[in-house]
Amino acid sequence: HGPALSLVHRHVFGLKPDVKNNVHYAEETQIIYPAGTNAVLWQADQKQQKIFQGHEDGQGLTCMAVNSTKRYLAVAEKCYEGAICTIFDLVTAKKRKTLSWPESDAPEFLCVAFSADSKYLITQTGRSPSAKHDWSLLYWVWDKQRVMASIKVSNPQNSLIRECSFNPTDSSIVCVIGDGILKFMQLKDGFKTLPVAPAKLQSFMCHTWLHDDKMLVGADNGDLLLFDNAGEFQTVLPTSPGEPRAATCVIPFSKGFIIGGDDGRIRIYEKSDEPKEIYRQSKVLQVEPNSGAAVRSLALSPSEELLGVSTST
């Protein structure tokens, strides 16, 4: 018998557009995105890829997250035995931990997020075949592979959940948004739902925590809603893009925030000197004109000089 052969990835082509939060910066010249069943770190200055391979039982990537120090990458994969999430070390390119929740039959995590101190991770399941674990939010001490708490976060109509996140100044508070759902929960001997709610429940598409301790939420009618750090609704921004230009993704930056939408436009908002305006739209960029491309995900490099954009095409 000759030596056993093993295949090593040299270069992976393409980008998988249906992965949630599918573009991230690791460093100024290093960008992370999904391709096929792998996550790829592209080193632009060296024109080289680092490949983070998917799980052998995985049916494809569903969502990604990078922690605040850019050290760890979380990659969630669809798996018929139950969703899995792998944490990679971006410096050593090694797998750190693999998270799975054996009691659940939900095949995928739709969203994953790190806490600001990187100690904790939340994962949001989708629907499950048994319906017992539909839309469950899991709170992990990821380094110990331990679930601290879980809660079903949908409504009686079993509506879609789109995103989850940690409050950046208090890791015990998490937020989920979806169709007619915007909830804040606190970890205190399990999850407790906090009694805060927006002015009206709409279909919420995306959200982010801004640098001035506020939270911004984009609704499907094109409204941008502002909340305070405790989850209290404050106002609908008068400079919201409106229909049919709803934000489907949003990221914060030092001067404000950036939104992208199905119309292929990227809108940059900066803090306004006009108290009534709050934020003003300072720039609009069009991605791939006349292609019908929707903006799927946005990422800003550490210097805020470069904007990474992924599209539906």
C-alpha positions as CSV (number, residue, x, y, z in Angstrom):
1,H,0.0,0.0,0.0
2,G,1.2,3.5,-0.8
3,P,1.0,6.4,1.6
4,A,-2.5,7.6,2.6
5,L,-3.4,10.7,0.7
6,S,-5.0,13.8,2.2
7,L,-6.2,16.8,0.4
8,V,-5.2,20.3,1.6
9,H,-7.1,23.4,0.6
10,R,-4.9,25.8,-1.4
11,H,-7.5,28.3,-2.4
12,V,-11.3,28.5,-2.0
13,F,-13.3,30.5,-4.5
14,G,-16.6,32.4,-4.1
15,L,-18.6,33.6,-1.2
16,K,-21.7,32.0,0.4
17,P,-24.2,34.9,0.6
18,D,-26.9,33.4,2.8
19,V,-24.7,33.3,5.9
20,K,-25.7,35.8,8.6
21,N,-23.0,38.5,9.3
22,N,-20.8,37.0,6.6
23,V,-18.0,39.6,6.4
24,H,-15.6,40.6,9.2
25,Y,-12.2,42.3,9.6
26,A,-9.5,40.5,11.6
27,E,-6.9,43.2,10.9
28,E,-6.7,46.2,8.6
29,T,-5.7,44.0,5.6
30,Q,-7.4,40.7,6.8
31,I,-11.0,40.0,6.0
32,I,-13.1,37.0,6.9
33,Y,-16.0,35.5,4.9
34,P,-17.6,32.1,4.2
35,A,-17.0,30.1,1.1
36,G,-18.6,26.7,0.6
37,T,-18.3,24.8,3.9
38,N,-15.4,26.8,5.1
39,A,-14.6,30.2,6.7
40,V,-11.8,32.0,4.9
41,L,-9.4,34.6,6.2
42,W,-8.1,36.6,3.2
43,Q,-4.7,38.3,3.9
44,A,-4.9,41.0,1.2
45,D,-1.3,42.2,1.7
46,Q,0.1,38.6,1.2
47,K,-2.6,37.5,-1.2
48,Q,-3.0,34.4,0.9
49,Q,-6.0,32.6,2.5
50,K,-6.2,30.8,5.8
51,I,-8.9,28.2,5.7
52,F,-11.1,27.3,8.7
53,Q,-12.7,24.0,7.7
54,G,-16.3,23.1,8.5
55,H,-17.3,20.2,10.6
56,E,-17.4,16.8,8.7
57,D,-21.1,16.4,9.6
58,G,-21.9,20.0,8.8
59,Q,-24.5,20.9,6.0
60,G,-23.1,24.4,5.5
61,L,-22.4,27.6,7.4
62,T,-25.4,29.6,8.8
63,C,-23.8,32.5,10.7
64,M,-20.5,34.0,11.9
65,A,-19.2,36.3,14.6
66,V,-15.8,37.8,15.6
67,N,-15.1,38.9,19.1
68,S,-14.2,42.5,20.1
69,T,-10.4,41.9,20.2
70,K,-10.5,40.1,16.8
71,R,-8.9,37.0,18.4
72,Y,-11.8,34.5,18.1
73,L,-14.1,33.6,15.2
74,A,-17.4,31.8,15.9
75,V,-18.8,29.8,12.9
76,A,-22.2,28.1,13.2
77,E,-23.1,25.2,10.9
78,K,-26.3,23.4,10.1
79,C,-26.3,19.8,11.3
80,Y,-29.2,17.4,11.2
81,E,-28.2,15.9,14.6
82,G,-28.3,19.4,16.0
83,A,-26.7,22.7,15.3
84,I,-23.0,23.2,16.0
85,C,-20.8,26.3,16.6
86,T,-17.0,26.2,16.4
87,I,-14.8,28.8,18.0
88,F,-11.4,29.3,16.1
89,D,-8.4,31.1,17.3
90,L,-7.6,33.6,14.5
91,V,-3.9,34.0,15.6
92,T,-3.0,30.3,15.7
93,A,-5.7,29.3,13.2
94,K,-6.6,26.4,15.5
95,K,-10.0,25.2,16.6
96,R,-10.6,26.2,20.3
97,K,-14.0,24.7,21.1
98,T,-17.0,23.1,19.5
99,L,-20.4,23.9,21.0
100,S,-23.5,21.7,20.6
101,W,-26.7,21.3,22.7
102,P,-27.5,17.6,22.8
103,E,-31.0,18.1,24.2
104,S,-32.1,20.1,21.2
105,D,-33.0,18.8,17.7
106,A,-32.9,22.3,16.1
107,P,-30.6,21.8,13.1
108,E,-29.3,25.4,12.9
109,F,-28.2,28.5,14.7
110,L,-29.4,31.6,12.9
111,C,-27.3,34.1,14.7
112,V,-24.3,34.0,17.1
113,A,-22.7,36.8,19.1
114,F,-19.9,37.3,21.6
115,S,-20.2,39.4,24.8
116,A,-18.0,42.5,25.0
117,D,-15.5,40.8,27.3
118,S,-15.5,37.7,25.0
119,K,-16.2,35.3,27.9
120,Y,-19.8,34.5,26.8
121,L,-21.5,33.6,23.6
122,I,-25.2,33.5,22.6
123,T,-26.6,31.3,19.8
124,Q,-30.1,31.6,18.4
125,T,-31.8,28.4,17.1
126,G,-34.4,28.4,14.3
127,R,-37.3,26.0,14.1
128,S,-36.8,22.4,15.3
129,P,-38.4,19.2,13.8
130,S,-40.0,18.4,17.2
131,A,-41.1,22.0,17.7
132,K,-39.8,21.6,21.3
133,H,-36.8,23.8,20.7
134,D,-38.1,26.4,18.2
135,W,-36.4,29.7,18.5
136,S,-34.3,28.9,21.6
137,L,-31.7,31.4,22.7
138,L,-28.7,29.8,24.4
139,Y,-26.3,31.6,26.7
140,W,-22.8,29.9,26.8
141,V,-19.7,30.1,28.8
142,W,-18.0,29.0,25.6
143,D,-14.6,28.1,26.9
144,K,-16.2,25.6,29.3
145,Q,-18.7,24.5,26.5
146,R,-21.5,25.1,29.1
147,V,-25.0,26.4,28.6
148,M,-25.8,28.8,31.4
149,A,-29.4,29.4,30.4
150,S,-31.9,28.8,27.5
151,I,-35.2,30.4,26.7
152,K,-37.7,30.2,23.8
153,V,-37.9,33.8,22.5
154,S,-40.6,33.7,19.8
155,N,-44.2,34.7,20.3
156,P,-47.4,32.5,20.3
157,Q,-47.4,32.8,16.5
158,N,-44.0,31.2,16.4
159,S,-42.6,34.1,14.4
160,L,-39.1,34.3,12.9
161,I,-36.2,35.6,15.0
162,R,-33.5,37.3,13.0
163,E,-30.8,38.5,15.3
164,C,-29.4,38.4,18.9
165,S,-26.8,40.4,20.7
166,F,-25.3,41.3,24.1
167,N,-25.6,44.7,25.7
168,P,-22.0,45.9,25.3
169,T,-21.9,47.4,28.8
170,D,-23.7,44.6,30.7
171,S,-23.1,41.0,29.5
172,S,-26.0,39.8,31.6
173,I,-28.5,41.6,29.2
174,V,-29.2,40.2,25.7
175,C,-31.5,41.3,23.0
176,V,-33.4,39.5,20.2
177,I,-35.3,40.9,17.2
178,G,-37.6,39.4,14.6
179,D,-41.0,39.5,13.1
180,G,-43.1,41.5,15.6
181,I,-40.5,40.6,18.3
182,L,-38.1,42.8,20.1
183,K,-37.1,41.5,23.6
184,F,-34.5,42.1,26.2
185,M,-33.6,39.4,28.7
186,Q,-31.4,39.4,31.7
187,L,-29.5,36.4,33.1
188,K,-30.5,36.1,36.8
189,D,-30.9,32.4,37.9
190,G,-31.9,31.7,34.3
191,F,-33.3,34.2,31.8
192,K,-35.8,36.8,32.9
193,T,-37.6,38.9,30.2
194,L,-37.3,42.6,30.9
195,P,-40.5,44.6,30.7
196,V,-39.5,47.0,27.9
197,A,-41.2,47.3,24.5
198,P,-41.0,49.5,21.4
199,A,-43.8,52.0,20.6
200,K,-45.3,49.4,18.2
201,L,-44.3,45.9,17.2
202,Q,-43.2,45.7,13.6
203,S,-41.1,43.4,11.5
204,F,-37.6,44.2,12.8
205,M,-34.8,43.4,10.3
206,C,-31.5,44.4,12.0
207,H,-30.0,46.1,15.0
208,T,-26.8,47.3,16.5
209,W,-25.5,48.9,19.7
210,L,-24.0,52.4,19.0
211,H,-21.0,53.9,20.5
212,D,-23.0,56.4,22.6
213,D,-24.8,53.6,24.6
214,K,-27.8,53.6,22.4
215,M,-29.3,50.8,20.4
216,L,-30.5,51.2,16.8
217,V,-33.1,48.9,15.2
218,G,-34.2,48.8,11.5
219,A,-37.8,47.9,10.7
220,D,-39.1,46.6,7.4
221,N,-41.0,49.9,6.7
222,G,-37.7,51.8,6.6
223,D,-38.0,53.2,10.1
224,L,-34.8,53.4,12.2
225,L,-35.7,53.2,15.9
226,L,-33.5,54.4,18.7
227,F,-33.5,52.8,22.2
228,D,-31.5,53.6,25.3
229,N,-29.0,51.2,26.9
230,A,-31.7,49.8,29.2
231,G,-34.0,49.0,26.2
232,E,-36.4,51.9,26.6
233,F,-37.8,53.1,23.3
234,Q,-36.8,56.7,22.6
235,T,-37.8,57.8,19.1
236,V,-38.0,57.0,15.4
237,L,-35.2,58.9,13.6
238,P,-36.6,61.6,11.4
239,T,-33.9,60.9,8.9
240,S,-34.9,57.2,8.5
241,P,-34.7,56.1,4.9
242,G,-38.4,55.0,4.7
243,E,-40.0,52.5,2.4
244,P,-38.9,50.7,0.2
245,R,-35.4,51.4,1.4
246,A,-35.4,49.4,4.7
247,A,-32.1,48.6,6.4
248,T,-31.3,44.9,6.4
249,C,-27.9,45.2,8.0
250,V,-26.3,47.8,10.2
251,I,-22.9,48.4,11.9
252,P,-21.7,51.1,14.3
253,F,-18.7,53.4,13.8
254,S,-17.1,56.2,15.8
255,K,-19.3,58.9,14.3
256,G,-22.6,57.0,13.9
257,F,-23.7,54.0,11.9
258,I,-23.8,52.5,8.4
259,I,-26.8,50.6,7.0
260,G,-27.2,48.5,3.9
261,G,-30.4,47.3,2.2
262,D,-32.1,45.2,-0.5
263,D,-31.9,48.3,-2.8
264,G,-28.1,47.8,-3.1
265,R,-27.5,51.1,-1.3
266,I,-25.2,51.8,1.7
267,R,-26.2,54.8,3.8
268,I,-23.8,56.4,6.2
269,Y,-25.2,58.3,9.2
270,E,-23.3,60.7,11.4
271,K,-24.3,62.3,14.7
272,S,-26.0,65.6,13.9
273,D,-25.5,69.0,15.6
274,E,-29.3,69.4,15.2
275,P,-30.8,68.0,18.4
276,K,-34.1,67.1,16.6
277,E,-32.3,65.3,13.7
278,I,-30.1,63.2,16.1
279,Y,-28.3,61.6,13.1
280,R,-28.0,62.9,9.6
281,Q,-27.4,60.9,6.4
282,S,-23.9,62.0,5.3
283,K,-23.4,59.8,2.3
284,V,-25.1,57.2,0.0
285,L,-23.1,54.6,-1.9
286,Q,-24.6,52.4,-4.6
287,V,-23.2,48.8,-4.9
288,E,-23.1,47.2,-8.3
289,P,-25.6,49.5,-10.1
290,N,-28.4,47.8,-12.2
291,S,-27.4,44.3,-11.0
292,G,-30.3,43.9,-8.5
293,A,-27.7,43.1,-5.8
294,A,-28.8,43.5,-2.2
295,V,-26.4,44.4,0.5
296,R,-26.2,41.4,2.9
297,S,-23.5,42.3,5.4
298,L,-21.1,45.1,6.3
299,A,-17.8,45.3,8.2
300,L,-15.4,48.2,9.0
301,S,-11.7,47.8,9.3
302,P,-10.1,48.8,12.7
303,S,-9.0,52.2,11.3
304,E,-12.5,52.8,9.8
305,E,-10.7,53.5,6.5
306,L,-12.1,50.4,4.7
307,L,-15.6,49.1,4.4
308,G,-16.2,45.4,3.6
309,V,-19.5,44.7,1.9
310,S,-21.0,41.4,0.9
311,T,-24.0,41.2,-1.6
312,S,-26.6,38.7,-2.6
313,T,-24.9,38.1,-5.9
